[in-house]
Coordinates of C-alpha atoms in Angstrom, one line a residue:
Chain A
X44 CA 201.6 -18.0 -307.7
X45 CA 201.0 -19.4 -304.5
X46 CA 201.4 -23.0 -303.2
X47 CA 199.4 -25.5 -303.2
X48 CA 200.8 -27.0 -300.5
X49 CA 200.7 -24.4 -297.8
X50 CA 197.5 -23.2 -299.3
X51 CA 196.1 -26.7 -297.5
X52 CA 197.8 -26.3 -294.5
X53 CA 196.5 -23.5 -293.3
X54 CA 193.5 -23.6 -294.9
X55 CA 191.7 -25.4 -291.2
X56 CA 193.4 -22.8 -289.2
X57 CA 192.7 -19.9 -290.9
X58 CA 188.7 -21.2 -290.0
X59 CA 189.3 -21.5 -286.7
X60 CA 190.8 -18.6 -286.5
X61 CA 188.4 -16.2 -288.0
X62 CA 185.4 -18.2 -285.6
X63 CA 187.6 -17.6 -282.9
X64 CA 188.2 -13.8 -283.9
X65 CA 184.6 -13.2 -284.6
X66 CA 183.6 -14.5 -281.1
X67 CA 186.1 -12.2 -279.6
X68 CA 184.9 -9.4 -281.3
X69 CA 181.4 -10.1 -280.4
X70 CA 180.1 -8.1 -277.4
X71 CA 179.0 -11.1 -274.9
X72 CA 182.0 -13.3 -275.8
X73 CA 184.5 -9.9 -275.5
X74 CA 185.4 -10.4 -271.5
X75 CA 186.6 -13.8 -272.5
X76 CA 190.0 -14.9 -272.0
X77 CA 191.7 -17.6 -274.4
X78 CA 190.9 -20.7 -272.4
X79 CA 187.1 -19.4 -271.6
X80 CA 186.9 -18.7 -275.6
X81 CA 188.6 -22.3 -276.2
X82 CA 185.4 -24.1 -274.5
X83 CA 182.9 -21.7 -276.2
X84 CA 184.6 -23.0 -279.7
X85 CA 184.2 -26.5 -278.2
X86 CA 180.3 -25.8 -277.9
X87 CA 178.9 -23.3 -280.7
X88 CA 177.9 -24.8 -284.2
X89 CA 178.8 -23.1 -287.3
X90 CA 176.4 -23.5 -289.6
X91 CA 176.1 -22.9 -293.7
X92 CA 172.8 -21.6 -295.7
X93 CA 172.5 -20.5 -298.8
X94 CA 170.9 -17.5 -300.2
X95 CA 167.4 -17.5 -299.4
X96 CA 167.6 -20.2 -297.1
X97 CA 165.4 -19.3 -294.0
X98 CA 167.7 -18.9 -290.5
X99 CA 164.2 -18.9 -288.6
X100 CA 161.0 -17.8 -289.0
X101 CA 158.5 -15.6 -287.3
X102 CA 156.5 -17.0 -284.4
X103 CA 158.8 -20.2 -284.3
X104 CA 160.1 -21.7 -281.0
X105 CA 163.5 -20.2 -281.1
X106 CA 166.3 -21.5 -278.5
X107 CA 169.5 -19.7 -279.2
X108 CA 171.6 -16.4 -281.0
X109 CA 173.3 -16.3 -284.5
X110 CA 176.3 -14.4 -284.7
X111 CA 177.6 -13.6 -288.8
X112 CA 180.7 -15.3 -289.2
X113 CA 181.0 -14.9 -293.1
X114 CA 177.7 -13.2 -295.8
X115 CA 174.7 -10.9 -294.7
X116 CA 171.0 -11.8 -293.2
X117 CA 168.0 -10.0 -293.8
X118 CA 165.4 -9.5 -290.9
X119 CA 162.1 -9.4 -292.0
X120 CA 158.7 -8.6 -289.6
X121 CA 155.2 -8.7 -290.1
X122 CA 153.4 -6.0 -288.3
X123 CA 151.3 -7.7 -285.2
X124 CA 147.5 -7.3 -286.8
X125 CA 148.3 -6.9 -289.9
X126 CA 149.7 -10.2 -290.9
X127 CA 147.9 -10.5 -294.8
X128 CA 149.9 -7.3 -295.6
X129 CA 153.1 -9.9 -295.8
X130 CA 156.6 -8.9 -294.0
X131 CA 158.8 -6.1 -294.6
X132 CA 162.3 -5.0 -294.2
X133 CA 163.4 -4.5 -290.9
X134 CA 167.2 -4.7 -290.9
X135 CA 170.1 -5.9 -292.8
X136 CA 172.7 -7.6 -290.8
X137 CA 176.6 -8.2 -291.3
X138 CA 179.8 -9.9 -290.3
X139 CA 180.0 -9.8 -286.9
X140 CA 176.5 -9.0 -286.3
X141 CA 174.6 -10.8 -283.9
X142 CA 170.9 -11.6 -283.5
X143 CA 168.4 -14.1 -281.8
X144 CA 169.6 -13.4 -278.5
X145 CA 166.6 -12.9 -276.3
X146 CA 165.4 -16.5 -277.2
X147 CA 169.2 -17.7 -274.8
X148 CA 167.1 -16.3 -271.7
X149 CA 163.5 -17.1 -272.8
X150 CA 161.5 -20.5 -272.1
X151 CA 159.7 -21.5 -275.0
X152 CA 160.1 -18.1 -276.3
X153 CA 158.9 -17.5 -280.2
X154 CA 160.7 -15.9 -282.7
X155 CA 159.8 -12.0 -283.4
X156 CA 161.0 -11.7 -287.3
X157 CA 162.4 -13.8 -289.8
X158 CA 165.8 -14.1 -290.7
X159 CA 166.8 -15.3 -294.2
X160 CA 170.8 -15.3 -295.3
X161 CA 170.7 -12.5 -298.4
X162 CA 174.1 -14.3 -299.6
X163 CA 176.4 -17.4 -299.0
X164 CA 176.4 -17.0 -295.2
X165 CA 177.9 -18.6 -292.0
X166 CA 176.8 -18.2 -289.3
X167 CA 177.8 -19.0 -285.5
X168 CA 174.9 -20.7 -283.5
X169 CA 175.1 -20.4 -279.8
X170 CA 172.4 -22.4 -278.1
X171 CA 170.3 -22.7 -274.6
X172 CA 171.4 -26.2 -274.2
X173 CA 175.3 -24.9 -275.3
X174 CA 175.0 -22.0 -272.8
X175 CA 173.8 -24.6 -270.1
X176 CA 176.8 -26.7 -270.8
X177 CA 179.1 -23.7 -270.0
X178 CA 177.2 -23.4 -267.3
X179 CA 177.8 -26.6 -265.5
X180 CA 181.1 -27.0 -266.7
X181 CA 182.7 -23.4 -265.8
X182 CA 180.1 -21.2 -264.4
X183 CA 182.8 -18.5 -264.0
X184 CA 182.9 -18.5 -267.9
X185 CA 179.1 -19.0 -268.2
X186 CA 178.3 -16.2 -265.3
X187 CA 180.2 -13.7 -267.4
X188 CA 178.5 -14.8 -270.8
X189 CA 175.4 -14.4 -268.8
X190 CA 176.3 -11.2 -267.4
X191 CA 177.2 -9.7 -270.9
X192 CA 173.9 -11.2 -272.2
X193 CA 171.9 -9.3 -269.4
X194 CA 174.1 -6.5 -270.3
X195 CA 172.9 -6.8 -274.0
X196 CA 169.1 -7.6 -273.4
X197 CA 169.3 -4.1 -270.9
X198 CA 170.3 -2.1 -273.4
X199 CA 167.5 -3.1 -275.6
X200 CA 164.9 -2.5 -273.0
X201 CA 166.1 0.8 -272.2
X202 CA 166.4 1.9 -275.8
X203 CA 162.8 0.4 -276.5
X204 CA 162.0 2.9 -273.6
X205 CA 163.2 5.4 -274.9
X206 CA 161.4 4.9 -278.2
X207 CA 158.1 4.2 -276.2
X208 CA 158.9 7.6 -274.6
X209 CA 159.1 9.2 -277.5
X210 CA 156.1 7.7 -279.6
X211 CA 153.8 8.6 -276.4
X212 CA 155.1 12.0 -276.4
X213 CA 154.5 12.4 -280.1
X214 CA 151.3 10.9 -279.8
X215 CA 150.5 13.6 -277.0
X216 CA 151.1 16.9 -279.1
X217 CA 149.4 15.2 -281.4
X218 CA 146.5 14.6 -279.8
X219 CA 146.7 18.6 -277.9
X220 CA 147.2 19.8 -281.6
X221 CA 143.4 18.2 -281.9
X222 CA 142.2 17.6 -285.8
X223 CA 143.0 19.8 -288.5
Chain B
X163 CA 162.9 -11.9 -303.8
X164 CA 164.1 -15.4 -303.9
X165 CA 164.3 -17.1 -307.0
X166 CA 162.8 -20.8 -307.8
X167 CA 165.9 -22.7 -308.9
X168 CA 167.6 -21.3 -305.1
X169 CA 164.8 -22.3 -303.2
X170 CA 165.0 -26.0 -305.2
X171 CA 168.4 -25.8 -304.3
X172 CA 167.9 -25.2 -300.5
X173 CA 164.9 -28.3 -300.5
X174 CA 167.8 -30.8 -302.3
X175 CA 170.1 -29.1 -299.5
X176 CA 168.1 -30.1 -296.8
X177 CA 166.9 -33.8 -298.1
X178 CA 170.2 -34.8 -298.7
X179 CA 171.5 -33.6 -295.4
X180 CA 168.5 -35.3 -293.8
X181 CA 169.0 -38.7 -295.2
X182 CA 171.9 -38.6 -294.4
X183 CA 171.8 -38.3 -290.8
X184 CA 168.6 -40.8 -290.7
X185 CA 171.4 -43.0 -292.5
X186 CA 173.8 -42.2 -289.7
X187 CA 171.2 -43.1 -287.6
X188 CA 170.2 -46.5 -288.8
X189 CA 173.8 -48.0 -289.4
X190 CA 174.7 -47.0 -286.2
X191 CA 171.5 -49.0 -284.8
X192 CA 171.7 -51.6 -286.5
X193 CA 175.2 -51.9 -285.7
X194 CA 174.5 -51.9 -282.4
X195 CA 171.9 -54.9 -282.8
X196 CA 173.8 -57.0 -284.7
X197 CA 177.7 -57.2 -283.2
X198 CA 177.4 -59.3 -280.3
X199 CA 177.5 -58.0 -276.8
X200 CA 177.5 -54.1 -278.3
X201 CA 173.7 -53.2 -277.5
X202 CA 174.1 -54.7 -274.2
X203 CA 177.7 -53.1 -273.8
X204 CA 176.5 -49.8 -275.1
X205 CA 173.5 -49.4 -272.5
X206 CA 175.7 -50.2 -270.1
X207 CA 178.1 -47.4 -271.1
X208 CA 175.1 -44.7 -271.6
X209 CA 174.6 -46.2 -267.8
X210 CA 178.2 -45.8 -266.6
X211 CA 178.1 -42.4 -268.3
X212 CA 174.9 -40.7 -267.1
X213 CA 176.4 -41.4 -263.4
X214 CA 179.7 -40.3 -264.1
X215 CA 179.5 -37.7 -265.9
X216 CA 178.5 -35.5 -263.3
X217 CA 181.5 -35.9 -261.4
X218 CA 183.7 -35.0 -264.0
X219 CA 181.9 -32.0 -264.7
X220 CA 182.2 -31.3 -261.5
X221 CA 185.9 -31.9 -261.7
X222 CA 186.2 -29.8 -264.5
X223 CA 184.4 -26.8 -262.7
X224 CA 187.4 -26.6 -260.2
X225 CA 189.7 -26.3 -263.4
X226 CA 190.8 -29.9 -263.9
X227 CA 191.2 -30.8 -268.2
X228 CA 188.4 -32.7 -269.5
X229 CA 190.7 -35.6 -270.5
X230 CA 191.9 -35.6 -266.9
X231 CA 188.7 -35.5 -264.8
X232 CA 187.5 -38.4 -266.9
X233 CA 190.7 -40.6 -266.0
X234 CA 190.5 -39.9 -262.7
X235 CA 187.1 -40.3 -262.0
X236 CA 187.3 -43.9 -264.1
X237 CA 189.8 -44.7 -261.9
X238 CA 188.7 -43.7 -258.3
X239 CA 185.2 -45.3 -259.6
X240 CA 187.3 -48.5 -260.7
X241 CA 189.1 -48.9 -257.3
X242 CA 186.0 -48.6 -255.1
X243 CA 184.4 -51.4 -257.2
X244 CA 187.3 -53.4 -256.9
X245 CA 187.0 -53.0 -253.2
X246 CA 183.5 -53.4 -253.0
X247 CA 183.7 -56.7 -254.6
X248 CA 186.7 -57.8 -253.3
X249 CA 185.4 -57.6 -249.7
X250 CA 181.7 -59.4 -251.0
X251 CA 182.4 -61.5 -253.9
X252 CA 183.8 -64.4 -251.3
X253 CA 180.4 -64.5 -249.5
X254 CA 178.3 -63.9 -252.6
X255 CA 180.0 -67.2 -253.9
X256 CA 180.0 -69.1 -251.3
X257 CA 176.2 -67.8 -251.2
X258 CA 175.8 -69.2 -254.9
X259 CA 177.7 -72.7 -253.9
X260 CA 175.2 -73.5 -250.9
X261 CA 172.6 -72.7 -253.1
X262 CA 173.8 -74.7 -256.1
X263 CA 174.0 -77.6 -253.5
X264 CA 170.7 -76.9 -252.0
X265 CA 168.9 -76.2 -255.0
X266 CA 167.2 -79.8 -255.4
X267 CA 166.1 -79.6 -251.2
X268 CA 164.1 -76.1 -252.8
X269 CA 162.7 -77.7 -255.9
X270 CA 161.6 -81.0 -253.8
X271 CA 160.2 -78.5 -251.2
X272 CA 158.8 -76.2 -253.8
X273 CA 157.1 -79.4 -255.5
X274 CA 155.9 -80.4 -252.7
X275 CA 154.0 -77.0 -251.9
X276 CA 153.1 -77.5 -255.4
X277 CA 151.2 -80.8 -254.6
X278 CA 149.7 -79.5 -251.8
X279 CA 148.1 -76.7 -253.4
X280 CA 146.8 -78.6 -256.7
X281 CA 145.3 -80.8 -253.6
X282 CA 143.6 -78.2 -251.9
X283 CA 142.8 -76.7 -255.5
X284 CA 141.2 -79.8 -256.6
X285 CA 138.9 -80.3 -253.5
X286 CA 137.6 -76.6 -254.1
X287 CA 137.2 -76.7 -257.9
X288 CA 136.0 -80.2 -258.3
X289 CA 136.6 -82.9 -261.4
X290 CA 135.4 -80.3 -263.9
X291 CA 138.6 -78.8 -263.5
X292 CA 141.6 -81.0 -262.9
X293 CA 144.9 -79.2 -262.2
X294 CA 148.2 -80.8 -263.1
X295 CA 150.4 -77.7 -261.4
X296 CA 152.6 -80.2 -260.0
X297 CA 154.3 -81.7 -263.1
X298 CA 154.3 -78.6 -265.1
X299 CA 155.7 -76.4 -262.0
X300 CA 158.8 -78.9 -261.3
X301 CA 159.6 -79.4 -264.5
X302 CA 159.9 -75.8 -265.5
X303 CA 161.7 -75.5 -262.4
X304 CA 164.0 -78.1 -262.8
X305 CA 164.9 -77.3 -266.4
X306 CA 165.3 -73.3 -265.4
X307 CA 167.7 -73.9 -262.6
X308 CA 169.9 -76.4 -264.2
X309 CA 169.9 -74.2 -267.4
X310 CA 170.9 -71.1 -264.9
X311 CA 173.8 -73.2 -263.6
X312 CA 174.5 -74.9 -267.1
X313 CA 174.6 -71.2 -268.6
X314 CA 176.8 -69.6 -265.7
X315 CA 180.4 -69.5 -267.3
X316 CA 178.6 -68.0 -270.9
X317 CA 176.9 -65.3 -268.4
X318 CA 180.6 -65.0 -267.1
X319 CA 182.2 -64.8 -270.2
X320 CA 179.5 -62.4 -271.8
X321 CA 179.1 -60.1 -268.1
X322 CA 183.7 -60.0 -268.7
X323 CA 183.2 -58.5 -272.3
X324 CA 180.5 -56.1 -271.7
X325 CA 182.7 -55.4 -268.2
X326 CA 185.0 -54.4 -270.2
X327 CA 183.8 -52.8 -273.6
X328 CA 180.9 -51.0 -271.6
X329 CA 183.6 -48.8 -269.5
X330 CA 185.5 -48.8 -272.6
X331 CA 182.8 -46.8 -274.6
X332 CA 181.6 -44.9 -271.7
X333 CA 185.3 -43.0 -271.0
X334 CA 184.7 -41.9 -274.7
X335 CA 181.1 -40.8 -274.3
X336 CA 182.2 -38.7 -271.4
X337 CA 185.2 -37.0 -273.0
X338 CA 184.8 -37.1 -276.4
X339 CA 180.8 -37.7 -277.0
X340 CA 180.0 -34.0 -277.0
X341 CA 182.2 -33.2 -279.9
X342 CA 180.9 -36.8 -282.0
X343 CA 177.1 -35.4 -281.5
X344 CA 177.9 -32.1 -282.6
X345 CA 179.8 -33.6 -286.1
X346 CA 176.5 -35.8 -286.2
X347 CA 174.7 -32.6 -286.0
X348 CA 176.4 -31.3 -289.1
X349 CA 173.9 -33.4 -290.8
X350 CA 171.3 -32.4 -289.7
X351 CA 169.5 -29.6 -292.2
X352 CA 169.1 -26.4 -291.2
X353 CA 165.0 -26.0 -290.9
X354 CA 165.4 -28.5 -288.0
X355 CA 168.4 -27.8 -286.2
X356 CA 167.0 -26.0 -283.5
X357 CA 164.1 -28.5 -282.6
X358 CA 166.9 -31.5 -283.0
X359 CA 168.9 -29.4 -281.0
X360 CA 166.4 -28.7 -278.5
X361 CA 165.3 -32.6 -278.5
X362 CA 168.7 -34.2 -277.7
X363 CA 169.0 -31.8 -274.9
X364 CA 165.8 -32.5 -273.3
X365 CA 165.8 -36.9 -274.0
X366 CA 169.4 -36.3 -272.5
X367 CA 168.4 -34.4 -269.3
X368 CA 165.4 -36.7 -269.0
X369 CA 167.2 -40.0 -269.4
X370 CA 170.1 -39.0 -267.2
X371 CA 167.9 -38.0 -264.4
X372 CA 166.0 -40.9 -265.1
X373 CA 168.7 -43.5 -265.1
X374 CA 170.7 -41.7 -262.0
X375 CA 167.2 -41.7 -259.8
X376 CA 166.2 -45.1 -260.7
X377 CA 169.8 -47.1 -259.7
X378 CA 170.1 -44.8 -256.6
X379 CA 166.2 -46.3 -255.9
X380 CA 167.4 -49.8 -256.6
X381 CA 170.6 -49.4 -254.4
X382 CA 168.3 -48.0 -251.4
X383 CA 165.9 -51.2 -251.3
X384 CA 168.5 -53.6 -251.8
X385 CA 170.5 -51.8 -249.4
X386 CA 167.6 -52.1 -246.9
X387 CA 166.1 -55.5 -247.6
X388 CA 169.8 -56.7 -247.0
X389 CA 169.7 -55.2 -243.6
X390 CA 166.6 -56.7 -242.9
X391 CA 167.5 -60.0 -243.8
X392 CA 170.6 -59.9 -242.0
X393 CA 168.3 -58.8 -238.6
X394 CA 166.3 -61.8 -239.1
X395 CA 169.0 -63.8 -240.3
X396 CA 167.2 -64.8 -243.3
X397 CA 169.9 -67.4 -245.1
X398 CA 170.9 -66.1 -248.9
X399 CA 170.8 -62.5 -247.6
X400 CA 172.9 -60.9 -250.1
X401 CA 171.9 -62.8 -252.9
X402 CA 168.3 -62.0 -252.5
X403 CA 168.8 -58.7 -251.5
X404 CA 170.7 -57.9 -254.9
X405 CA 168.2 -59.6 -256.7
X406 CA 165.3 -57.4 -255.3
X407 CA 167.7 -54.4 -256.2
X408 CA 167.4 -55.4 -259.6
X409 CA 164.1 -56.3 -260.3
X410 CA 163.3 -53.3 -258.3
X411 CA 164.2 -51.6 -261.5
X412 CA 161.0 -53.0 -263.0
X413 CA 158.0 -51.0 -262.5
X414 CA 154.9 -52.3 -260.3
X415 CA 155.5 -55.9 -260.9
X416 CA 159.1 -55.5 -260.2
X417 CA 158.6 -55.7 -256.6
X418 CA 156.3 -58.5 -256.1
X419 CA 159.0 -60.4 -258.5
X420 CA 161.9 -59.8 -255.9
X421 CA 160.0 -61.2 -252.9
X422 CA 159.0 -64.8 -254.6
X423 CA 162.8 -66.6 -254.3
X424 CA 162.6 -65.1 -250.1
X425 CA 158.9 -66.8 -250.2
X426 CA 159.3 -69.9 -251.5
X427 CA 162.8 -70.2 -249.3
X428 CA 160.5 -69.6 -246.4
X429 CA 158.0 -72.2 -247.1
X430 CA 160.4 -74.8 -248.6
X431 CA 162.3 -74.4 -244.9
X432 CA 158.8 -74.3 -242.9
X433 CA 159.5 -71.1 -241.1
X434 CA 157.1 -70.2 -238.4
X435 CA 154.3 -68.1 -239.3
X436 CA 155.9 -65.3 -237.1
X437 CA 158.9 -65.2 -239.1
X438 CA 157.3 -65.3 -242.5
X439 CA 155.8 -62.2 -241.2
X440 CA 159.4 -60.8 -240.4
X441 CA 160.2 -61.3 -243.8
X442 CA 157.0 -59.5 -245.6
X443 CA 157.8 -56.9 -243.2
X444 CA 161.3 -56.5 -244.5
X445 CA 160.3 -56.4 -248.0
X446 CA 156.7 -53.7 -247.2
X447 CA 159.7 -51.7 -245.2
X448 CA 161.5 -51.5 -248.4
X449 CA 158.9 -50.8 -250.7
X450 CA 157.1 -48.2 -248.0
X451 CA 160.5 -46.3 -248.2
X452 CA 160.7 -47.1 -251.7
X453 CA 156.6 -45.6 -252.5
X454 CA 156.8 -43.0 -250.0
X455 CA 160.0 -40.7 -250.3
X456 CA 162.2 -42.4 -253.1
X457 CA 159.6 -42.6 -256.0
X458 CA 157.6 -39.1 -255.1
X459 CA 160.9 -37.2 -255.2
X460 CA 163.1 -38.6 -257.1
X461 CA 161.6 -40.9 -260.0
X462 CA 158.0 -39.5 -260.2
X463 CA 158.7 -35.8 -261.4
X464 CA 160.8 -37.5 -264.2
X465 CA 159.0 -39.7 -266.1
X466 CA 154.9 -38.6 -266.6
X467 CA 153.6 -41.9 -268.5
X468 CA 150.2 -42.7 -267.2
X469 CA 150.2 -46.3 -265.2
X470 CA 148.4 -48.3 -267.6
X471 CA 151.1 -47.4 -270.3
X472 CA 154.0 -48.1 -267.8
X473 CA 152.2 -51.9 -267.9
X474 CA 151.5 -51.9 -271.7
X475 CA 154.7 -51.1 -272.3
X476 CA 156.9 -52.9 -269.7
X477 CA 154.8 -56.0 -271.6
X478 CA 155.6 -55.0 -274.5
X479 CA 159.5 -54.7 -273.4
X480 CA 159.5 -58.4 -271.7
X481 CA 158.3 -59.6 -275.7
X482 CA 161.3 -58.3 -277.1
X483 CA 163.5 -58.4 -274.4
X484 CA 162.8 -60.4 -271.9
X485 CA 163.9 -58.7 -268.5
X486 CA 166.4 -56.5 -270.3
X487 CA 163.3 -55.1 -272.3
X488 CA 161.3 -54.7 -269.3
X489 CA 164.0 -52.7 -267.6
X490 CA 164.8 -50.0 -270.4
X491 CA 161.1 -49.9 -271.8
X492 CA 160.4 -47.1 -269.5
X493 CA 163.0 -45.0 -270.4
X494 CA 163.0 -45.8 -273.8
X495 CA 158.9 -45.0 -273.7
X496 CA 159.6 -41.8 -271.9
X497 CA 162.2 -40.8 -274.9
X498 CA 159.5 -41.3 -277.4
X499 CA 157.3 -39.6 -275.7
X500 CA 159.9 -36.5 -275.4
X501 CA 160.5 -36.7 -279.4
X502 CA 157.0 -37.4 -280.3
X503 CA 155.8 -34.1 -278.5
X504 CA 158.4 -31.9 -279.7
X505 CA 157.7 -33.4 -283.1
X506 CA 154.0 -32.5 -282.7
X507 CA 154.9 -29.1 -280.9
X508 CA 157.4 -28.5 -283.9
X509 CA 154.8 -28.8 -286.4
X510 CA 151.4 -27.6 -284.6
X511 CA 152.5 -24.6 -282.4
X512 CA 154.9 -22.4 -285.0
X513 CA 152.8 -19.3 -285.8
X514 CA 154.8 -19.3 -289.1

């Protein structure tokens, strides 16, 4: 049986703890050292939502990333054009996942898909105005959140790229292939 | 797909979380109005804050602890105010004594500039309109200023408490306020975190700019109408240079306010006609270097209202708060503004 009484004690900890663990495990908090991650834990908000309860929504302003601290979040998109035809499935996201992060770099950049929390979730919300503060407070720490960021974002454009690539080539036999 | 009862639970969620932090909201307002000397003390502190804070985030930045750059920079700030009015508080009183002793030589003067005027006003205008400036002027006059001196040790007692509670509450806005606003923004549901997010950040940024551009404004004409009237040796110098710093703060009419107590010393002394044009030219010199580089680059990128609402408004603030209200209306316009557009962006713009 275990006790009550320590049970309580390190119940706060234990929290802390697994924020702090899931910040150092996520890629653009990873360089951090323990004081850098100290002052990110001193600016992120952790947030609660119940199942079903929308994160954001498609073509809202959006100003910061999610990271899953706890639960799972389902991304859903509406094709551009095809709005009536309702949204569908794009990912499923996890502990430790992180999304929303083009919207850190963006002014007044909208929302692309909607996230909605499939369980009991928590997430970790890391804002502009949070990544401003770091900024202006220790840019060495903010410069290498940036630089991770950038990091991030490049790795997306290069493996939408590649896609693009891809999709044109296809597109191309297709179209040498001629109608059937 | 989501069922019924979750997304009921979710709305209940969100309304309770709201009302709760409108509830946070409202007691800590109306706390504020109500305790004596706390609204007063607390813009006083947001004040203190906005200019400090800076500096302690600058201190931070070369690796100082939060807790430590604040104490420091409270106390380096404390010591150079001490000095500052330990080298001008004995010729600021003495200032206030002569013109405590003098004050009935400026109301008999100013009554008599008075009489002269209804005089002249009374030959132009005719019996259809008499004038009775005179009696109405001196008497206001006369029961203002001994009212000023009658209510100088309250002023005292009131300026000591907010001296010290607004400093109080500012070193704990600096260091602690970022972690109090982000427990108040536990409250706040989650459909609108983002845009209450997004809000606080940008009223912040605007106010802080705001307040930071508009003291540095009013330190700059005081600074040079003091100069002037020490080159023209213009008697009350400091007093009325300080008190055209202040009402400087005052949008259009502030100004014209701050030149009326040089004016009427002027008249009430019969200055020469060549040194009452020394004295406008200190105060256009002050306001040309006020319009021409303070305002364009430092206030007017920070606050868009339109000039007729900047009156409106600063009328409004002189209702509720007499020169208090006329001071903070801008920035407490400017805030509204901010909310009201993001409200109305919030609601309009999201392709949802």
């Amino acid at each position: 049986m275990t006790s009550f009484f320590w049970n309580n004690l390190f119940r706060k900890d234990s929290k802390e703890k697994s924020v702090l663990e899931t910040l150092k495990q996520t890629h653009i908090f990873g360089n951090l050292n323990k004081r850098e991650l100290n002052l990110v834990l001193q600016t992120i908000h952790v947030r609660n939502y119940t199942p079903g309860e929308t994160v954001f929504s498609q073509g809202e302003l959006g100003i910061g990333m999610y990271v899953i601290l706890h639960g799972k979040v389902d991304v859903f998109a509406r094709k551009p054009g095809f709005e009536e035809e309702g949204a569908q499935l794009v990912a499923q996201l996890f502990e430790g996942d992180f999304f929303g992060e083009l919207s850190l770099v963006e002014n007044q950049g909208r929302r692309t898909a909607t996230a909605i929390a499939a369980t009991e979730t928590a997430l970790i919300g890391f804002f502009k105005p949070d990544l401003t503060e770091i900024l202006e407070r220790q840019p060495q720490t903010g410069s290498k959140i940036v630089l991770r960021l950038a990091e991030v974002l490049g790795r997306r454009l290069k493996e939408t790229s590649l896609r693009l690539t891809e999709l044109k080539e296809e597109n191309s036999k297709n179209m040498t292939r001629g109608p059937l | 797909m989501i069922s019924f009862s979750r997304s009921l639970q979710v709305r209940r969620l969100n309304r309770l979380r709201f009302f709760g932090f409108i509830a946070l909201l409202t007691f800590l307002l109306l706390s504020v109005i109500v305790v004596e000397n706390l609204l007063v003390s607390t813009l006083v502190a947001f004040v203190i804050s906005y200019l400090l804070s800076p500096i302690v985030n600058n201190l931070e930045r070369r690796g100082f602890d939060r807790f430590w750059s604040t104490l420091w920079t409270f106390m380096i700030a404390g010591i150079l105010i001490g000095l500052i009015v330990f080298l001008i508080l004995p010729n600021f009183s003495t200032a206030l004594l002569t013109l405590q002793k003098e004050a009935p030589k400026y109301i008999n003067g100013f009554s008599r500039l008075i009489e002269d005027l209804e005089i002249r006003g009374r030959r132009l205008l005719g019996p259809l309109f008499p004038l009775e400036l005179k009696e109405y002027a001196v008497d206001s006059l006369t029961k203002h200023s001994e009212n000023f001196f009658n209510e100088v040790p309250r002023f005292l007692k009131q300026t000591l408490t907010v001296m010290i509670l607004g400093p109080f509450i500012a070193f704990f806005m600096i260091k602690d306020g970022r972690s109090l606003l982000r427990q108040a923004f536990n409250l706040v549901p989650n459909h609108i975190f983002e845009t209450a997010l997004s809000l606080q950040h940008q009223i912040n940024h605007q106010i802080g700019h705001f307040v930071r551009a508009r003291l540095l404004e009013a330190l700059i004409v005081g600074l040079v109408t003091w100069i002037g009237l020490v080159m023209i040796r213009f008697p009350f110098s400091l007093l009325l240079a300080l008190f055209a710093a202040i009402t400087n703060l005052i949008p259009y009419i502030g100004p014209l306010i701050g030149m009326i107590p040089a004016v009427i010393i002027a008249l009430v002394n019969g200055v020469s006609s060549f040194d009452l044009l020394l004295l406008f030219g200190v105060y256009a010199i002050a306001q040309v270097i006020d319009g021409a580089f303070l305002i364009p680059f430092f206030v007017a990128r920070l606050v868009n209202l339109h000039p007729v609402t900047v009156i409106l408004v600063i009328i409004a603030g002189a209702q509720f708060m007499g020169v208090l209200g006329m001071i903070i209306s801008i920035p407490v316009a400017s805030t509204l503004k901010v909310t009201l557009e993001s409200i109305y962006r919030h609601l309009t713009e999201s392709q949802v």
